PDB file of C-alpha atoms in Angstrom:
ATOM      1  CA  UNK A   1       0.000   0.000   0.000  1.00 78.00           C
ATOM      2  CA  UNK A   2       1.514   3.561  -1.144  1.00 82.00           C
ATOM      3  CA  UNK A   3       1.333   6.352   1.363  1.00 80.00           C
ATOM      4  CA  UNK A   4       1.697  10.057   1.464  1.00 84.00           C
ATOM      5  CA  UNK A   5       2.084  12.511   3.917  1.00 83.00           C
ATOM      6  CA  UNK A   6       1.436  16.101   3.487  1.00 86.00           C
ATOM      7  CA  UNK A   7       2.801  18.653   5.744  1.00 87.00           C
ATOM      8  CA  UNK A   8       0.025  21.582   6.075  1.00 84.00           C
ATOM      9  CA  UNK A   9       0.003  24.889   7.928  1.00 85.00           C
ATOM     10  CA  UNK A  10      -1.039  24.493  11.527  1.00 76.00           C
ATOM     11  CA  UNK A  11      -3.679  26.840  10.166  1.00 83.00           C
ATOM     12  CA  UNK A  12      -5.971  24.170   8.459  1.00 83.00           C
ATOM     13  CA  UNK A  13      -7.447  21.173  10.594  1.00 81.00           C
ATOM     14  CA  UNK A  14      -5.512  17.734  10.109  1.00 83.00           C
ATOM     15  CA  UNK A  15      -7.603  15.038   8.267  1.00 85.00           C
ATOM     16  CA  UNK A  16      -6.949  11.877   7.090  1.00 86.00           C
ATOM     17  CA  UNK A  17      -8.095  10.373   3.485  1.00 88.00           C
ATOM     18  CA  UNK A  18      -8.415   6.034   2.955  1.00 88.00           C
ATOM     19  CA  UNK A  19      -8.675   5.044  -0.058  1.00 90.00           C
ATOM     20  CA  UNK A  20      -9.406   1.605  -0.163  1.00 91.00           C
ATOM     21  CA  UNK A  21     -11.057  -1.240  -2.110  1.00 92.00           C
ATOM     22  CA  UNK A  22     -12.621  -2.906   0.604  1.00 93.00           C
ATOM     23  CA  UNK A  23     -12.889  -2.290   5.024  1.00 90.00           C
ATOM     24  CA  UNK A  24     -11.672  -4.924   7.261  1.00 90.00           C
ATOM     25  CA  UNK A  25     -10.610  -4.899  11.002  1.00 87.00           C
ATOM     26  CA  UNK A  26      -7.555  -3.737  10.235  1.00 86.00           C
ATOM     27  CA  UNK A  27      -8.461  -0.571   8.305  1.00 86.00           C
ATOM     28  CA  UNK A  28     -11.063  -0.049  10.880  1.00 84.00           C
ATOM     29  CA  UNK A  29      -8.460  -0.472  13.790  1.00 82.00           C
ATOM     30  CA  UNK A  30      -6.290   2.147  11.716  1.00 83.00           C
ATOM     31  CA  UNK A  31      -9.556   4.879  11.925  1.00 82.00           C
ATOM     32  CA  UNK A  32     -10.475   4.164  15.328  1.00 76.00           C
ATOM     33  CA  UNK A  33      -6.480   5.171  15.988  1.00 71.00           C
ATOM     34  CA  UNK A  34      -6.742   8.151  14.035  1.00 76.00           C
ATOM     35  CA  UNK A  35     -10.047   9.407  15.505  1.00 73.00           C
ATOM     36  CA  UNK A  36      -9.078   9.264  19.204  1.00 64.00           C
ATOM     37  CA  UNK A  37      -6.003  10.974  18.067  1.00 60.00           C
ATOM     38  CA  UNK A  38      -4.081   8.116  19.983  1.00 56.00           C
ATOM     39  CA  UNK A  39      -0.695   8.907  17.910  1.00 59.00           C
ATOM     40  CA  UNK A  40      -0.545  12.788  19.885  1.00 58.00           C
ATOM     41  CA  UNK A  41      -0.137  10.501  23.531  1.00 58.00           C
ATOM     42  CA  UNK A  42       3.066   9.141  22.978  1.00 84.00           C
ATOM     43  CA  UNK A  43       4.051  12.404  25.312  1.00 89.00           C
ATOM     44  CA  UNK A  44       3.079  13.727  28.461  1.00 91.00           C
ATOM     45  CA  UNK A  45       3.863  17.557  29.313  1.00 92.00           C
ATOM     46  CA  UNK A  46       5.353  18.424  32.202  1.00 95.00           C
ATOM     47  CA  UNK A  47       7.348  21.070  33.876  1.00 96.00           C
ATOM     48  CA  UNK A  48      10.931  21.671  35.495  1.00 96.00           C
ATOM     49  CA  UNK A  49      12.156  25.190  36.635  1.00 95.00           C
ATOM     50  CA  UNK A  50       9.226  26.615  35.460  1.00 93.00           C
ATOM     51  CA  UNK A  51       8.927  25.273  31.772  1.00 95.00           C
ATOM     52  CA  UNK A  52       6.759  22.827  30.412  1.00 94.00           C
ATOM     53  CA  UNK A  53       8.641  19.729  28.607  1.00 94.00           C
ATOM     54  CA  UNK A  54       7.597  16.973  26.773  1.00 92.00           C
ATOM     55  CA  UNK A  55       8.681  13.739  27.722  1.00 94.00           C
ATOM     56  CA  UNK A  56       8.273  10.758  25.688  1.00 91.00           C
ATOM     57  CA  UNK A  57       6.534   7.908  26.643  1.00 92.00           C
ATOM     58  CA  UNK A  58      10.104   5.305  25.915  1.00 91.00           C
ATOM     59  CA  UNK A  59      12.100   7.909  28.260  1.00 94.00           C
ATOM     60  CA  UNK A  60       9.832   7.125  31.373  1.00 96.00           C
ATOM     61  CA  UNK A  61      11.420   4.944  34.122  1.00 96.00           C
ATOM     62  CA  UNK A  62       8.629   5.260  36.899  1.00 97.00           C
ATOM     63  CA  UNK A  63       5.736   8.074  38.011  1.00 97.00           C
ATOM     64  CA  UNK A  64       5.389   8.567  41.398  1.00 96.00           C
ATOM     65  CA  UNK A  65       2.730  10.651  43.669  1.00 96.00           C
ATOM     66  CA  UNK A  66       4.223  12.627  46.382  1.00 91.00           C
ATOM     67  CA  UNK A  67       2.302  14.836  48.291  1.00 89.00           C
ATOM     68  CA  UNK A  68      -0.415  15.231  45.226  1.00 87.00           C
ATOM     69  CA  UNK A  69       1.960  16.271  42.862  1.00 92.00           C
ATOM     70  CA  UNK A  70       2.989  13.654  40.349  1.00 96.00           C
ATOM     71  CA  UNK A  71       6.974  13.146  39.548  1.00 97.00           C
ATOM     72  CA  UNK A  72       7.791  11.746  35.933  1.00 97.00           C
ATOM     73  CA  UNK A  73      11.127   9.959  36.300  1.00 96.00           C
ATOM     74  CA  UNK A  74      13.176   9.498  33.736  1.00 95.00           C
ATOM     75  CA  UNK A  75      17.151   8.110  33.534  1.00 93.00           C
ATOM     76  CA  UNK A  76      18.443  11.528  33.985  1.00 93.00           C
ATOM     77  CA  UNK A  77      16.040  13.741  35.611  1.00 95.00           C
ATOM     78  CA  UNK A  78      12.918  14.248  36.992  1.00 96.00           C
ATOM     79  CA  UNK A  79       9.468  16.336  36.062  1.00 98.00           C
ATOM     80  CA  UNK A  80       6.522  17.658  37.957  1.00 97.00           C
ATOM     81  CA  UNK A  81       2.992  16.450  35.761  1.00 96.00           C
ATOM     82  CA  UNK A  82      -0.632  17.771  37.000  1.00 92.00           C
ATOM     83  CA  UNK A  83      -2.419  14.795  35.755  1.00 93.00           C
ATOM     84  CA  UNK A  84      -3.389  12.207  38.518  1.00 94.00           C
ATOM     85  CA  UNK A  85      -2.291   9.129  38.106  1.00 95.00           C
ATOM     86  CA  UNK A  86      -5.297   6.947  37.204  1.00 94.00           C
ATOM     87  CA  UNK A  87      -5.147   9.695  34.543  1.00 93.00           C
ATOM     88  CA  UNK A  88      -1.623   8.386  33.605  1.00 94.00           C
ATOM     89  CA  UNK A  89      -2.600   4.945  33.892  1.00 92.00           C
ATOM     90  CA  UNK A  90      -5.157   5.385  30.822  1.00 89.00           C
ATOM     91  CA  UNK A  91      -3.146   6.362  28.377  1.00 88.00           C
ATOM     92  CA  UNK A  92       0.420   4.775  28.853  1.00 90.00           C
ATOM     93  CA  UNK A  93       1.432   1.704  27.153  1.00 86.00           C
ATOM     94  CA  UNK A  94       1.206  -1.875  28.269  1.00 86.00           C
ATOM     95  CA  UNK A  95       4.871  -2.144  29.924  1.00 89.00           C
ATOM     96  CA  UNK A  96       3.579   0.712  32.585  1.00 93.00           C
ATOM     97  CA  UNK A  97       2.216  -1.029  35.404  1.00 94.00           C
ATOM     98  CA  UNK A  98       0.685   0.084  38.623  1.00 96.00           C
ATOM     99  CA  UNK A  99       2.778  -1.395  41.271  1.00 97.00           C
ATOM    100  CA  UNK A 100       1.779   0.392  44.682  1.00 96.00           C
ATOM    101  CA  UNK A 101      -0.960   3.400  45.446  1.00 95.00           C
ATOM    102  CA  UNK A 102       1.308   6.188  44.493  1.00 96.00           C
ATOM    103  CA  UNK A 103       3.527   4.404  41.760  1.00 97.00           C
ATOM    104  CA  UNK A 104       3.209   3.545  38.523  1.00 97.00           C
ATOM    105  CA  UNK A 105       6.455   1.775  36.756  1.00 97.00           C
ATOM    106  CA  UNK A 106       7.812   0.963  32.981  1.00 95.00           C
ATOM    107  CA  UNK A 107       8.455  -2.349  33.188  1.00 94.00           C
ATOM    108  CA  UNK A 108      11.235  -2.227  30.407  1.00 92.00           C
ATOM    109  CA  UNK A 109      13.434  -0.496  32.641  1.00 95.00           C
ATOM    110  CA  UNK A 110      13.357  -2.910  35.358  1.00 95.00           C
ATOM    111  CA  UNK A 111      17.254  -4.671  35.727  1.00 94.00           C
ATOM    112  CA  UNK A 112      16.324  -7.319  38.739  1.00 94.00           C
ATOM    113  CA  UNK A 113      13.503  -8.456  40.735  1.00 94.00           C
ATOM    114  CA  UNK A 114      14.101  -9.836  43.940  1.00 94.00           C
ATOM    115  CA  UNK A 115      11.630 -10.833  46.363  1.00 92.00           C
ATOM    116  CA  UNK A 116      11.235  -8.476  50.209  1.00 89.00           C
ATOM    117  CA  UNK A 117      10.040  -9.231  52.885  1.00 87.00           C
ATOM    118  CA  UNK A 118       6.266  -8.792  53.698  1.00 87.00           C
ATOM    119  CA  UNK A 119       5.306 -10.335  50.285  1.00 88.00           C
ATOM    120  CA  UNK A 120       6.989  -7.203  48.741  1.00 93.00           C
ATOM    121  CA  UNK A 121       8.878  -7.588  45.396  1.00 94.00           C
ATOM    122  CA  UNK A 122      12.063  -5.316  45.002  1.00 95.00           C
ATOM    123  CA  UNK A 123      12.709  -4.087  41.564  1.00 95.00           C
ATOM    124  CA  UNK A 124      16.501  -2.448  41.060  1.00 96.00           C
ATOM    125  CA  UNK A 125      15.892  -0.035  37.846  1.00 95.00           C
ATOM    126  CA  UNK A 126      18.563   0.589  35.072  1.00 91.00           C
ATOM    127  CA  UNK A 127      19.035   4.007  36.572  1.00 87.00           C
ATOM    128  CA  UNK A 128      20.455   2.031  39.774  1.00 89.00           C
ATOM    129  CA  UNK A 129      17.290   3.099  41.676  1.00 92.00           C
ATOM    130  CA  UNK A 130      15.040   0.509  43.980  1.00 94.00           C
ATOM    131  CA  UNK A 131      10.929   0.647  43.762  1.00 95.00           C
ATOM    132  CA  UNK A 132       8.944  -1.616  45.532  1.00 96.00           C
ATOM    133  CA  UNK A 133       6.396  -3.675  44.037  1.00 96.00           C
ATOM    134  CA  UNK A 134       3.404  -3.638  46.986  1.00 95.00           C
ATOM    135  CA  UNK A 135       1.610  -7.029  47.894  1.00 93.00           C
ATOM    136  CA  UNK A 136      -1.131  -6.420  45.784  1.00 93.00           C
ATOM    137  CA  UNK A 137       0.285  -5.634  42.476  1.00 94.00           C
ATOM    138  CA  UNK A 138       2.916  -8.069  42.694  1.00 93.00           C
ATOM    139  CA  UNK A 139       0.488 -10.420  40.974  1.00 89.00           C
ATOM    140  CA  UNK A 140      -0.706  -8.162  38.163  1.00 89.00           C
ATOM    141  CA  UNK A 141       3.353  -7.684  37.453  1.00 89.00           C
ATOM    142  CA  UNK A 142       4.143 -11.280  37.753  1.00 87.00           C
ATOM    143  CA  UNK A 143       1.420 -12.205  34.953  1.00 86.00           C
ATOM    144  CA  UNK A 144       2.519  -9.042  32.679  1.00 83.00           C
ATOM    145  CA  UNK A 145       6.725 -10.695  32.803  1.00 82.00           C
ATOM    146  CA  UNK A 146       5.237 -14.111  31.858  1.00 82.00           C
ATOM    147  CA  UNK A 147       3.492 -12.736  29.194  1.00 76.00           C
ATOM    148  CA  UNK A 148      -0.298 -12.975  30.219  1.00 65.00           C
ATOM    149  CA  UNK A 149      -0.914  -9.296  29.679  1.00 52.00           C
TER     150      UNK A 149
END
């Protein structure tokens, strides 16, 4: 299948044109992800020092809540985010998982997990920082590593 993109002034409304023989579920997945405009959440803005940032979805090492104020971790620093994290929850990836009340973590950056006491599960990030997976999501993670998510 050919396909163009044209760049247009941020003037005009963006729009989207399918030409095609025949619908299936695959076209129809393709206009559902266009619609809901699911392509524009592979960010979430943020600030640091007063200006708002972008960071990208792959950059994200763990979210935590701290005093109602959400932190967006990544390898090298960290960003304040307004949105809650249920909020957060809905529109990351798969790999993000919610593993205690206040902390939600990219899976794909996870080096080790080691058991802790009280039915805890330690996980040692790339960055070289610890999180603890609480007794109730240690399930849900468990399931998601042996591929049942």
């Amino acid at each position: 299948m050919k396909v163009k993109v044209n760049n247009i002034d941020e003037i005009f409304e963006e729009n989207a044109i399918l030409n095609l023989h025949k619908s299936n579920k695959y076209s129809d997945e393709i206009v559902s992800f266009l619609e809901k405009e699911n392509f524009r959440m592979e960010t979430i803005v943020c600030t640091k020092d007063g200006k708002f940032h972008y960071i990208p979805f792959f950059e994200i090492v763990f979210i935590e809540s701290y005093k109602n104020i959400q932190i967006v971790h990544t390898q090298t620093n960290s960003y304040n985010c307004s949105k809650r994290l249920y909020e957060l929850e809905k529109i990351l990836p798969k790999h993000f998982s919610r593993i205690s009340k206040s902390t939600i973590l990219n899976l794909k950056f996870v080096k080790i997990y080691k058991p802790a006491p009280s039915g805890l599960m330690k996980a040692k990030l790339i960055n070289n920082k610890d999180v603890y997976i609480s007794r109730h999501y240690v399930k849900k993670v468990k399931e998601f590593l042996s591929g049942g998510k």
